[in-house]
Structure formats: structure tokens, C-alpha cells
Amino acid sequence: MTGGGSEGSGTENKSVSETDISGAKSQLQTELKAALKEKIKNSTDSKVIVLDDAINLEEPVYSFSNSAGEVVEKFQAKGQIKGTALVFNENDLKSIISKVTAESGNDKVSIDISSISISYGKADVDFKAESMTIKASGKSIISSEIDLENFKEGILGKTN
């Protein structure tokens, strides 16, 4: 007879169950995904934007020190995960915004790139095509060239 014990000996409920293994997988998967996302974000410089929606994580690979049904006090679970991310340089995006704004104002509008602040929303990512569509909103300071002579002629003879 193996694995037996008397009542109160503390040996009951000491075997690894399928529930223990699935619980460990679930917890490990959550921790692995968070750690990989953090590693991707920390491995880039400060102007590179890494959106959570633009990270593609593969299914984790697990290994366990014991299998279901084995009688042990504790068991160990290990996991490994791989992932890819589509990232972009925020300064490149700001330059594009500045250029498009200037073109829409017939080059009489200028925008200070350092004044642009962008808030990013949901990203629709196609990892195979290596492209993404991002919903974003932003604020900036825009200045326009004023034709001073034309302005002066326009206000001549007008009241306050």
C-alpha cells in the first residue's frame, strides 16, 4: 500500500491535482504576459510608443516538477512565453501631424512639434502586414501667418 496515512497525519490532500495544475497555468500565464509586456516597454527608448493592443503574445509553454496524482508537499511550475510588438516613434508621428496641418493651411500655418500632446486609444493591428490603425486625439499650439498689409487695409475706416 502506498500513499496511505492515518486520519490527522497531514498526508491527506497532499497530492497534485488537475485543478492545482490548471490554477498554476492560469496564474503563470498572467504573470508571464505582464512581465513580457513590461520587458518590451522597457527595452525601447522613451519616445517609442508601445501600445498594449500592439503586442502579440504566443501561447506559453509550461513545465511542472510533478504530474497530477503524485503525492508531494509542494510542486514547481515554470513557463516561457514569446511575443512580438509593433512600435513607432512618437516624434515621427508628430512630424507627420505637423506636415499635414501645414499643408491643410496652404503652408500659412505652422505648428510647434514640441507642443503636440497625443492620447492613444484602441489600436487595430495586423501583425502579418506589420501595420496598425490607431484611434488617437491630440492638442497643439498652431500659429498662422497674417498678411499685415491686407489686415491694415481691411480695418481702415471701421469703427471699434
CSV table of N, CA and C in Angstrom, one decimal:
chain,number,residue,atom,x,y,z
A,1,MET,N,0.9,-1.2,0.0
A,1,MET,CA,0.0,0.0,0.0
A,1,MET,C,0.9,1.2,0.0
A,2,THR,N,0.6,2.2,-0.9
A,2,THR,CA,1.4,3.4,-0.9
A,2,THR,C,0.5,4.6,-0.8
A,3,GLY,N,1.0,5.7,-0.3
A,3,GLY,CA,0.2,7.0,-0.2
A,3,GLY,C,-0.8,7.0,0.9
A,4,GLY,N,-0.8,6.0,1.8
A,4,GLY,CA,-1.8,6.0,2.8
A,4,GLY,C,-1.3,6.8,4.1
A,5,GLY,N,-2.2,6.9,5.0
A,5,GLY,CA,-1.9,7.6,6.3
A,5,GLY,C,-3.1,7.5,7.2
A,6,SER,N,-2.8,7.8,8.4
A,6,SER,CA,-4.0,7.8,9.3
A,6,SER,C,-4.6,9.1,9.4
A,7,GLU,N,-5.8,9.2,9.8
A,7,GLU,CA,-6.6,10.5,9.9
A,7,GLU,C,-5.8,11.5,10.8
A,8,GLY,N,-5.6,12.7,10.3
A,8,GLY,CA,-4.9,13.7,11.1
A,8,GLY,C,-3.4,13.7,10.9
A,9,SER,N,-2.9,12.8,10.1
A,9,SER,CA,-1.5,12.7,9.9
A,9,SER,C,-0.9,13.8,9.0
A,10,GLY,N,-1.8,14.5,8.3
A,10,GLY,CA,-1.4,15.6,7.5
A,10,GLY,C,-1.1,15.1,6.1
A,11,THR,N,-1.3,13.9,5.7
A,11,THR,CA,-1.0,13.4,4.4
A,11,THR,C,-2.1,13.5,3.4
A,12,GLU,N,-3.3,13.8,3.9
A,12,GLU,CA,-4.5,13.9,3.0
A,12,GLU,C,-4.4,15.2,2.3
A,13,ASN,N,-4.9,15.2,1.0
A,13,ASN,CA,-4.9,16.4,0.2
A,13,ASN,C,-3.5,16.9,-0.1
A,14,LYS,N,-2.5,16.0,-0.1
A,14,LYS,CA,-1.1,16.4,-0.4
A,14,LYS,C,-0.7,16.0,-1.8
A,15,SER,N,-1.6,15.6,-2.6
A,15,SER,CA,-1.2,15.2,-4.0
A,15,SER,C,-1.6,16.3,-5.0
A,16,VAL,N,-0.8,16.3,-6.1
A,16,VAL,CA,-1.1,17.3,-7.1
A,16,VAL,C,-2.3,17.0,-7.9
A,17,SER,N,-3.2,17.9,-8.0
A,17,SER,CA,-4.5,17.6,-8.7
A,17,SER,C,-4.5,18.4,-10.1
A,18,GLU,N,-5.4,18.0,-10.9
A,18,GLU,CA,-5.5,18.7,-12.2
A,18,GLU,C,-5.9,20.2,-12.0
A,19,THR,N,-6.7,20.4,-10.9
A,19,THR,CA,-7.1,21.8,-10.5
A,19,THR,C,-5.8,22.6,-10.1
A,20,ASP,N,-4.9,22.0,-9.4
A,20,ASP,CA,-3.7,22.6,-9.0
A,20,ASP,C,-2.9,23.0,-10.2
A,21,ILE,N,-2.8,22.1,-11.2
A,21,ILE,CA,-2.0,22.4,-12.4
A,21,ILE,C,-2.7,23.5,-13.2
A,22,SER,N,-4.0,23.4,-13.4
A,22,SER,CA,-4.7,24.4,-14.2
A,22,SER,C,-4.6,25.8,-13.5
A,23,GLY,N,-4.7,25.8,-12.2
A,23,GLY,CA,-4.6,27.1,-11.4
A,23,GLY,C,-3.2,27.7,-11.6
A,24,ALA,N,-2.2,26.8,-11.5
A,24,ALA,CA,-0.8,27.3,-11.7
A,24,ALA,C,-0.6,27.8,-13.1
A,25,LYS,N,-1.1,27.1,-14.1
A,25,LYS,CA,-1.0,27.6,-15.5
A,25,LYS,C,-1.7,29.0,-15.7
A,26,SER,N,-2.8,29.1,-15.1
A,26,SER,CA,-3.6,30.4,-15.2
A,26,SER,C,-2.8,31.6,-14.5
A,27,GLN,N,-2.3,31.3,-13.4
A,27,GLN,CA,-1.5,32.3,-12.6
A,27,GLN,C,-0.2,32.6,-13.3
A,28,LEU,N,0.4,31.6,-13.8
A,28,LEU,CA,1.7,31.8,-14.5
A,28,LEU,C,1.5,32.5,-15.8
A,29,GLN,N,0.4,32.2,-16.5
A,29,GLN,CA,0.2,32.9,-17.8
A,29,GLN,C,0.0,34.4,-17.6
A,30,THR,N,-0.8,34.8,-16.6
A,30,THR,CA,-1.0,36.2,-16.3
A,30,THR,C,0.3,36.9,-15.9
A,31,GLU,N,1.2,36.2,-15.1
A,31,GLU,CA,2.4,36.8,-14.7
A,31,GLU,C,3.4,36.9,-15.9
A,32,LEU,N,3.4,35.9,-16.8
A,32,LEU,CA,4.3,35.9,-17.9
A,32,LEU,C,4.0,37.0,-18.9
A,33,LYS,N,2.7,37.1,-19.2
A,33,LYS,CA,2.2,38.2,-20.1
A,33,LYS,C,2.6,39.6,-19.6
A,34,ALA,N,2.3,39.8,-18.3
A,34,ALA,CA,2.6,41.1,-17.7
A,34,ALA,C,4.1,41.4,-17.8
A,35,ALA,N,4.9,40.4,-17.5
A,35,ALA,CA,6.4,40.5,-17.4
A,35,ALA,C,6.9,40.8,-18.9
A,36,LEU,N,6.4,40.1,-19.9
A,36,LEU,CA,6.8,40.3,-21.2
A,36,LEU,C,6.5,41.7,-21.7
A,37,LYS,N,5.2,42.1,-21.5
A,37,LYS,CA,4.8,43.5,-21.9
A,37,LYS,C,5.7,44.5,-21.2
A,38,GLU,N,6.0,44.3,-20.0
A,38,GLU,CA,6.9,45.3,-19.3
A,38,GLU,C,8.3,45.3,-19.9
A,39,LYS,N,8.8,44.1,-20.2
A,39,LYS,CA,10.1,44.0,-20.8
A,39,LYS,C,10.2,44.6,-22.2
A,40,ILE,N,9.2,44.5,-23.0
A,40,ILE,CA,9.1,45.1,-24.3
A,40,ILE,C,9.1,46.6,-24.1
A,41,LYS,N,8.3,47.1,-23.2
A,41,LYS,CA,8.2,48.6,-23.0
A,41,LYS,C,9.5,49.1,-22.4
A,42,ASN,N,10.2,48.4,-21.6
A,42,ASN,CA,11.5,48.9,-21.0
A,42,ASN,C,12.6,48.8,-22.0
A,43,SER,N,12.5,48.0,-23.0
A,43,SER,CA,13.7,47.8,-23.9
A,43,SER,C,13.7,48.8,-25.0
A,44,THR,N,12.8,49.7,-25.0
A,44,THR,CA,12.7,50.8,-26.0
A,44,THR,C,13.1,52.1,-25.4
A,45,ASP,N,13.4,53.1,-26.2
A,45,ASP,CA,13.7,54.4,-25.7
A,45,ASP,C,12.4,55.2,-25.3
A,46,SER,N,12.5,56.3,-24.7
A,46,SER,CA,11.3,57.0,-24.2
A,46,SER,C,10.4,57.5,-25.2
A,47,LYS,N,10.8,57.8,-26.4
A,47,LYS,CA,10.0,58.3,-27.5
A,47,LYS,C,9.3,57.2,-28.3
A,48,VAL,N,9.6,56.0,-28.1
A,48,VAL,CA,9.0,54.9,-28.8
A,48,VAL,C,7.7,54.5,-28.0
A,49,ILE,N,6.6,54.4,-28.8
A,49,ILE,CA,5.3,54.1,-28.2
A,49,ILE,C,5.0,52.6,-28.4
A,50,VAL,N,4.7,51.9,-27.3
A,50,VAL,CA,4.3,50.5,-27.3
A,50,VAL,C,2.9,50.4,-26.7
A,51,LEU,N,1.9,50.2,-27.6
A,51,LEU,CA,0.5,50.1,-27.1
A,51,LEU,C,0.2,48.6,-26.8
A,52,ASP,N,-0.6,48.5,-25.7
A,52,ASP,CA,-0.9,47.1,-25.3
A,52,ASP,C,-1.6,46.3,-26.4
A,53,ASP,N,-2.4,47.0,-27.2
A,53,ASP,CA,-3.1,46.3,-28.3
A,53,ASP,C,-2.1,45.9,-29.4
A,54,ALA,N,-1.0,46.4,-29.4
A,54,ALA,CA,0.0,46.1,-30.5
A,54,ALA,C,1.1,45.1,-30.1
A,55,ILE,N,0.7,44.3,-29.0
A,55,ILE,CA,1.6,43.3,-28.6
A,55,ILE,C,1.0,41.9,-28.8
A,56,ASN,N,1.6,41.1,-29.6
A,56,ASN,CA,1.1,39.8,-29.9
A,56,ASN,C,1.9,38.7,-29.1
A,57,LEU,N,1.2,38.1,-28.2
A,57,LEU,CA,1.8,37.1,-27.4
A,57,LEU,C,1.4,35.7,-27.8
A,58,GLU,N,2.4,34.8,-27.9
A,58,GLU,CA,2.2,33.4,-28.3
A,58,GLU,C,1.7,32.7,-27.0
A,59,GLU,N,1.3,31.5,-27.2
A,59,GLU,CA,0.8,30.6,-26.1
A,59,GLU,C,2.0,30.2,-25.3
A,60,PRO,N,1.9,30.4,-24.0
A,60,PRO,CA,3.1,30.0,-23.1
A,60,PRO,C,3.3,28.5,-23.2
A,61,VAL,N,4.6,28.1,-22.9
A,61,VAL,CA,5.0,26.7,-22.8
A,61,VAL,C,5.3,26.5,-21.3
A,62,TYR,N,4.7,25.4,-20.7
A,62,TYR,CA,4.8,25.2,-19.3
A,62,TYR,C,5.6,23.9,-19.0
A,63,SER,N,6.2,23.8,-17.8
A,63,SER,CA,6.8,22.6,-17.3
A,63,SER,C,6.5,22.5,-15.8
A,64,PHE,N,6.2,21.3,-15.4
A,64,PHE,CA,5.9,21.1,-14.0
A,64,PHE,C,6.8,20.1,-13.3
A,65,SER,N,7.2,20.3,-12.1
A,65,SER,CA,8.1,19.4,-11.4
A,65,SER,C,7.4,18.0,-11.1
A,66,ASN,N,6.1,18.0,-11.0
A,66,ASN,CA,5.3,16.8,-10.7
A,66,ASN,C,4.1,16.8,-11.6
A,67,SER,N,3.6,15.6,-11.8
A,67,SER,CA,2.3,15.5,-12.6
A,67,SER,C,1.2,15.2,-11.7
A,68,ALA,N,0.0,15.3,-12.2
A,68,ALA,CA,-1.3,15.1,-11.4
A,68,ALA,C,-1.3,13.7,-10.8
A,69,GLY,N,-1.7,13.7,-9.6
A,69,GLY,CA,-1.8,12.4,-8.8
A,69,GLY,C,-0.5,12.1,-8.0
A,70,GLU,N,0.6,12.7,-8.2
A,70,GLU,CA,1.8,12.5,-7.4
A,70,GLU,C,1.6,13.1,-6.0
A,71,VAL,N,2.1,12.4,-5.0
A,71,VAL,CA,2.0,12.9,-3.6
A,71,VAL,C,3.2,13.6,-3.3
A,72,VAL,N,3.0,15.0,-3.1
A,72,VAL,CA,4.2,15.8,-2.8
A,72,VAL,C,3.6,17.0,-1.9
A,73,GLU,N,4.6,17.6,-1.1
A,73,GLU,CA,4.2,18.7,-0.3
A,73,GLU,C,4.0,19.9,-1.1
A,74,LYS,N,4.9,20.2,-2.1
A,74,LYS,CA,4.8,21.3,-3.0
A,74,LYS,C,5.3,20.9,-4.4
A,75,PHE,N,4.8,21.6,-5.4
A,75,PHE,CA,5.3,21.4,-6.7
A,75,PHE,C,5.7,22.7,-7.4
A,76,GLN,N,6.5,22.6,-8.4
A,76,GLN,CA,7.0,23.8,-9.1
A,76,GLN,C,6.5,23.9,-10.5
A,77,ALA,N,6.1,25.1,-10.9
A,77,ALA,CA,5.7,25.3,-12.3
A,77,ALA,C,6.6,26.4,-12.9
A,78,LYS,N,7.0,26.2,-14.2
A,78,LYS,CA,7.8,27.1,-14.9
A,78,LYS,C,7.1,27.4,-16.2
A,79,GLY,N,7.3,28.5,-16.8
A,79,GLY,CA,6.7,28.9,-18.0
A,79,GLY,C,7.6,29.8,-18.9
A,80,GLN,N,7.4,29.7,-20.2
A,80,GLN,CA,8.1,30.5,-21.1
A,80,GLN,C,7.1,31.1,-22.1
A,81,ILE,N,7.3,32.4,-22.5
A,81,ILE,CA,6.4,33.0,-23.5
A,81,ILE,C,7.2,33.8,-24.4
A,82,LYS,N,6.7,33.9,-25.7
A,82,LYS,CA,7.3,34.7,-26.7
A,82,LYS,C,6.3,35.7,-27.2
A,83,GLY,N,6.8,36.8,-27.7
A,83,GLY,CA,5.8,37.8,-28.2
A,83,GLY,C,6.5,38.8,-29.2
A,84,THR,N,5.7,39.4,-30.0
A,84,THR,CA,6.2,40.5,-30.8
A,84,THR,C,5.3,41.7,-30.6
A,85,ALA,N,5.9,42.9,-31.0
A,85,ALA,CA,5.2,44.1,-30.8
A,85,ALA,C,5.4,45.0,-32.0
A,86,LEU,N,4.4,45.8,-32.4
A,86,LEU,CA,4.6,46.8,-33.4
A,86,LEU,C,4.7,48.1,-32.6
A,87,VAL,N,5.8,48.8,-32.8
A,87,VAL,CA,6.0,50.1,-32.1
A,87,VAL,C,6.3,51.2,-33.1
A,88,PHE,N,6.2,52.4,-32.7
A,88,PHE,CA,6.5,53.5,-33.5
A,88,PHE,C,7.1,54.7,-32.7
A,89,ASN,N,7.8,55.5,-33.4
A,89,ASN,CA,8.5,56.7,-32.7
A,89,ASN,C,7.5,57.8,-32.7
A,90,GLU,N,7.2,58.4,-31.5
A,90,GLU,CA,6.2,59.4,-31.4
A,90,GLU,C,6.6,60.7,-32.1
A,91,ASN,N,7.9,61.0,-32.2
A,91,ASN,CA,8.4,62.1,-32.9
A,91,ASN,C,8.1,62.1,-34.4
A,92,ASP,N,8.2,60.8,-35.0
A,92,ASP,CA,7.8,60.7,-36.4
A,92,ASP,C,6.3,61.0,-36.6
A,93,LEU,N,5.5,60.5,-35.7
A,93,LEU,CA,4.0,60.8,-35.8
A,93,LEU,C,3.8,62.3,-35.7
A,94,LYS,N,4.5,63.0,-34.7
A,94,LYS,CA,4.3,64.4,-34.6
A,94,LYS,C,4.7,65.2,-35.8
A,95,SER,N,5.8,64.7,-36.5
A,95,SER,CA,6.3,65.4,-37.7
A,95,SER,C,5.2,65.2,-38.8
A,96,ILE,N,4.6,64.1,-38.9
A,96,ILE,CA,3.5,63.9,-39.9
A,96,ILE,C,2.4,64.8,-39.6
A,97,ILE,N,2.0,64.9,-38.3
A,97,ILE,CA,0.9,65.8,-38.0
A,97,ILE,C,1.2,67.2,-38.3
A,98,SER,N,2.4,67.6,-38.1
A,98,SER,CA,2.8,69.0,-38.4
A,98,SER,C,2.8,69.2,-39.9
A,99,LYS,N,3.2,68.3,-40.7
A,99,LYS,CA,3.3,68.4,-42.1
A,99,LYS,C,1.8,68.5,-42.7
A,100,VAL,N,1.0,67.6,-42.2
A,100,VAL,CA,-0.4,67.6,-42.7
A,100,VAL,C,-1.1,68.9,-42.3
A,101,THR,N,-0.9,69.4,-41.1
A,101,THR,CA,-1.5,70.6,-40.7
A,101,THR,C,-1.1,71.8,-41.5
A,102,ALA,N,0.2,71.8,-41.8
A,102,ALA,CA,0.8,72.9,-42.6
A,102,ALA,C,0.2,72.9,-44.1
A,103,GLU,N,0.1,71.7,-44.6
A,103,GLU,CA,-0.5,71.5,-46.0
A,103,GLU,C,-1.9,71.9,-46.0
A,104,SER,N,-2.7,71.6,-45.0
A,104,SER,CA,-4.1,71.9,-45.0
A,104,SER,C,-4.3,73.4,-44.9
A,105,GLY,N,-3.4,74.2,-44.4
A,105,GLY,CA,-3.5,75.6,-44.3
A,105,GLY,C,-2.7,76.4,-45.3
A,106,ASN,N,-2.5,75.7,-46.5
A,106,ASN,CA,-1.8,76.3,-47.6
A,106,ASN,C,-0.4,76.8,-47.2
A,107,ASP,N,0.3,76.1,-46.3
A,107,ASP,CA,1.6,76.5,-45.8
A,107,ASP,C,1.6,77.8,-45.1
A,108,LYS,N,0.5,78.3,-44.7
A,108,LYS,CA,0.4,79.6,-43.9
A,108,LYS,C,0.2,79.3,-42.5
A,109,VAL,N,0.2,78.0,-42.1
A,109,VAL,CA,0.0,77.6,-40.8
A,109,VAL,C,1.3,76.8,-40.3
A,110,SER,N,1.7,77.1,-39.1
A,110,SER,CA,2.8,76.4,-38.5
A,110,SER,C,2.4,75.8,-37.2
A,111,ILE,N,3.1,74.7,-36.9
A,111,ILE,CA,2.8,74.0,-35.6
A,111,ILE,C,4.1,73.7,-34.9
A,112,ASP,N,4.1,74.0,-33.6
A,112,ASP,CA,5.3,73.7,-32.8
A,112,ASP,C,5.2,72.2,-32.4
A,113,ILE,N,6.1,71.4,-32.9
A,113,ILE,CA,6.1,69.9,-32.7
A,113,ILE,C,6.2,69.6,-31.2
A,114,SER,N,6.9,70.4,-30.4
A,114,SER,CA,7.1,70.1,-29.0
A,114,SER,C,5.8,70.4,-28.2
A,115,SER,N,4.8,71.1,-28.9
A,115,SER,CA,3.6,71.5,-28.2
A,115,SER,C,2.5,70.4,-28.4
A,116,ILE,N,2.8,69.4,-29.3
A,116,ILE,CA,1.8,68.4,-29.6
A,116,ILE,C,1.7,67.4,-28.4
A,117,SER,N,0.5,67.1,-27.9
A,117,SER,CA,0.3,66.1,-27.0
A,117,SER,C,-0.7,65.1,-27.5
A,118,ILE,N,-0.4,63.8,-27.5
A,118,ILE,CA,-1.3,62.8,-28.1
A,118,ILE,C,-1.8,61.8,-27.1
A,119,SER,N,-3.1,61.5,-27.1
A,119,SER,CA,-3.6,60.4,-26.3
A,119,SER,C,-4.0,59.3,-27.3
A,120,TYR,N,-3.6,58.1,-27.0
A,120,TYR,CA,-3.8,57.0,-27.9
A,120,TYR,C,-5.0,56.1,-27.4
A,121,GLY,N,-5.8,55.7,-28.3
A,121,GLY,CA,-6.9,54.9,-28.0
A,121,GLY,C,-6.7,53.5,-28.5
A,122,LYS,N,-7.7,52.8,-28.9
A,122,LYS,CA,-7.7,51.4,-29.4
A,122,LYS,C,-6.9,51.3,-30.7
A,123,ALA,N,-6.0,50.3,-30.8
A,123,ALA,CA,-5.2,50.1,-32.0
A,123,ALA,C,-5.8,48.8,-32.6
A,124,ASP,N,-6.0,48.9,-33.9
A,124,ASP,CA,-6.3,47.7,-34.7
A,124,ASP,C,-5.1,47.3,-35.5
A,125,VAL,N,-4.6,46.1,-35.1
A,125,VAL,CA,-3.2,45.7,-35.5
A,125,VAL,C,-3.3,44.5,-36.5
A,126,ASP,N,-2.6,44.5,-37.5
A,126,ASP,CA,-2.4,43.4,-38.4
A,126,ASP,C,-0.9,43.0,-38.4
A,127,PHE,N,-0.6,42.0,-37.6
A,127,PHE,CA,0.8,41.6,-37.4
A,127,PHE,C,1.4,41.0,-38.7
A,128,LYS,N,0.6,40.4,-39.5
A,128,LYS,CA,1.2,39.8,-40.8
A,128,LYS,C,1.6,40.9,-41.7
A,129,ALA,N,0.8,41.9,-41.9
A,129,ALA,CA,1.1,43.1,-42.7
A,129,ALA,C,1.9,44.1,-42.1
A,130,GLU,N,2.2,43.9,-40.8
A,130,GLU,CA,3.0,44.8,-40.0
A,130,GLU,C,2.5,46.3,-40.1
A,131,SER,N,1.1,46.4,-39.8
A,131,SER,CA,0.5,47.7,-39.9
A,131,SER,C,-0.5,47.8,-38.8
A,132,MET,N,-0.8,49.0,-38.4
A,132,MET,CA,-1.9,49.2,-37.4
A,132,MET,C,-2.6,50.5,-37.6
A,133,THR,N,-3.8,50.6,-37.2
A,133,THR,CA,-4.6,51.8,-37.3
A,133,THR,C,-4.9,52.1,-35.8
A,134,ILE,N,-4.6,53.4,-35.5
A,134,ILE,CA,-4.7,53.8,-34.1
A,134,ILE,C,-5.7,54.9,-34.0
A,135,LYS,N,-6.6,54.9,-33.0
A,135,LYS,CA,-7.5,56.0,-32.7
A,135,LYS,C,-6.8,56.8,-31.7
A,136,ALA,N,-6.6,58.1,-32.1
A,136,ALA,CA,-5.8,59.0,-31.2
A,136,ALA,C,-6.5,60.4,-31.2
A,137,SER,N,-6.2,61.1,-30.2
A,137,SER,CA,-6.6,62.5,-30.2
A,137,SER,C,-5.4,63.3,-29.6
A,138,GLY,N,-5.4,64.6,-30.0
A,138,GLY,CA,-4.3,65.4,-29.6
A,138,GLY,C,-4.6,66.9,-29.5
A,139,LYS,N,-3.7,67.6,-28.9
A,139,LYS,CA,-3.8,69.0,-28.7
A,139,LYS,C,-2.4,69.6,-29.1
A,140,SER,N,-2.5,70.9,-29.6
A,140,SER,CA,-1.3,71.5,-30.0
A,140,SER,C,-1.5,73.0,-30.1
A,141,ILE,N,-0.4,73.7,-30.2
A,141,ILE,CA,-0.5,75.2,-30.5
A,141,ILE,C,-0.2,75.4,-31.9
A,142,ILE,N,-1.1,76.0,-32.6
A,142,ILE,CA,-1.0,76.3,-34.1
A,142,ILE,C,-1.0,77.8,-34.3
A,143,SER,N,0.0,78.2,-35.1
A,143,SER,CA,0.0,79.7,-35.4
A,143,SER,C,-0.1,79.8,-36.9
A,144,SER,N,-0.7,81.0,-37.3
A,144,SER,CA,-1.0,81.2,-38.7
A,144,SER,C,-0.3,82.5,-39.1
A,145,GLU,N,0.2,82.6,-40.3
A,145,GLU,CA,0.8,83.8,-40.8
A,145,GLU,C,-0.3,84.8,-41.1
A,146,ILE,N,0.0,86.0,-40.7
A,146,ILE,CA,-1.0,87.1,-41.0
A,146,ILE,C,-0.4,88.0,-42.0
A,147,ASP,N,-1.2,88.3,-43.1
A,147,ASP,CA,-0.8,89.3,-44.0
A,147,ASP,C,-1.1,90.7,-43.4
A,148,LEU,N,-0.1,91.3,-42.8
A,148,LEU,CA,-0.3,92.5,-42.1
A,148,LEU,C,-0.8,93.7,-43.0
A,149,GLU,N,-0.3,93.8,-44.2
A,149,GLU,CA,-0.8,94.9,-45.0
A,149,GLU,C,-2.2,94.7,-45.4
A,150,ASN,N,-2.6,93.5,-45.7
A,150,ASN,CA,-4.0,93.2,-46.1
A,150,ASN,C,-4.9,93.4,-44.8
A,151,PHE,N,-4.4,93.1,-43.6
A,151,PHE,CA,-5.2,93.3,-42.4
A,151,PHE,C,-5.4,94.8,-42.2
A,152,LYS,N,-4.3,95.6,-42.3
A,152,LYS,CA,-4.4,97.0,-42.1
A,152,LYS,C,-5.5,97.6,-43.1
A,153,GLU,N,-5.4,97.2,-44.4
A,153,GLU,CA,-6.3,97.8,-45.4
A,153,GLU,C,-7.8,97.4,-45.0
A,154,GLY,N,-7.9,96.2,-44.5
A,154,GLY,CA,-9.3,95.7,-44.2
A,154,GLY,C,-9.9,96.4,-43.1
A,155,ILE,N,-9.1,96.9,-42.1
A,155,ILE,CA,-9.8,97.6,-41.0
A,155,ILE,C,-9.8,99.1,-41.1
A,156,LEU,N,-9.2,99.6,-42.2
A,156,LEU,CA,-9.3,101.1,-42.4
A,156,LEU,C,-10.7,101.6,-42.5
A,157,GLY,N,-11.1,102.6,-41.8
A,157,GLY,CA,-12.4,103.2,-41.8
A,157,GLY,C,-13.4,102.5,-41.0
A,158,LYS,N,-13.1,101.4,-40.3
A,158,LYS,CA,-14.0,100.6,-39.5
A,158,LYS,C,-14.0,101.2,-38.1
A,159,THR,N,-15.2,101.1,-37.4
A,159,THR,CA,-15.3,101.6,-36.0
A,159,THR,C,-14.7,100.5,-35.1
A,160,ASN,N,-14.6,100.9,-33.8
A,160,ASN,CA,-14.1,99.9,-32.8
A,160,ASN,C,-15.0,98.7,-32.8
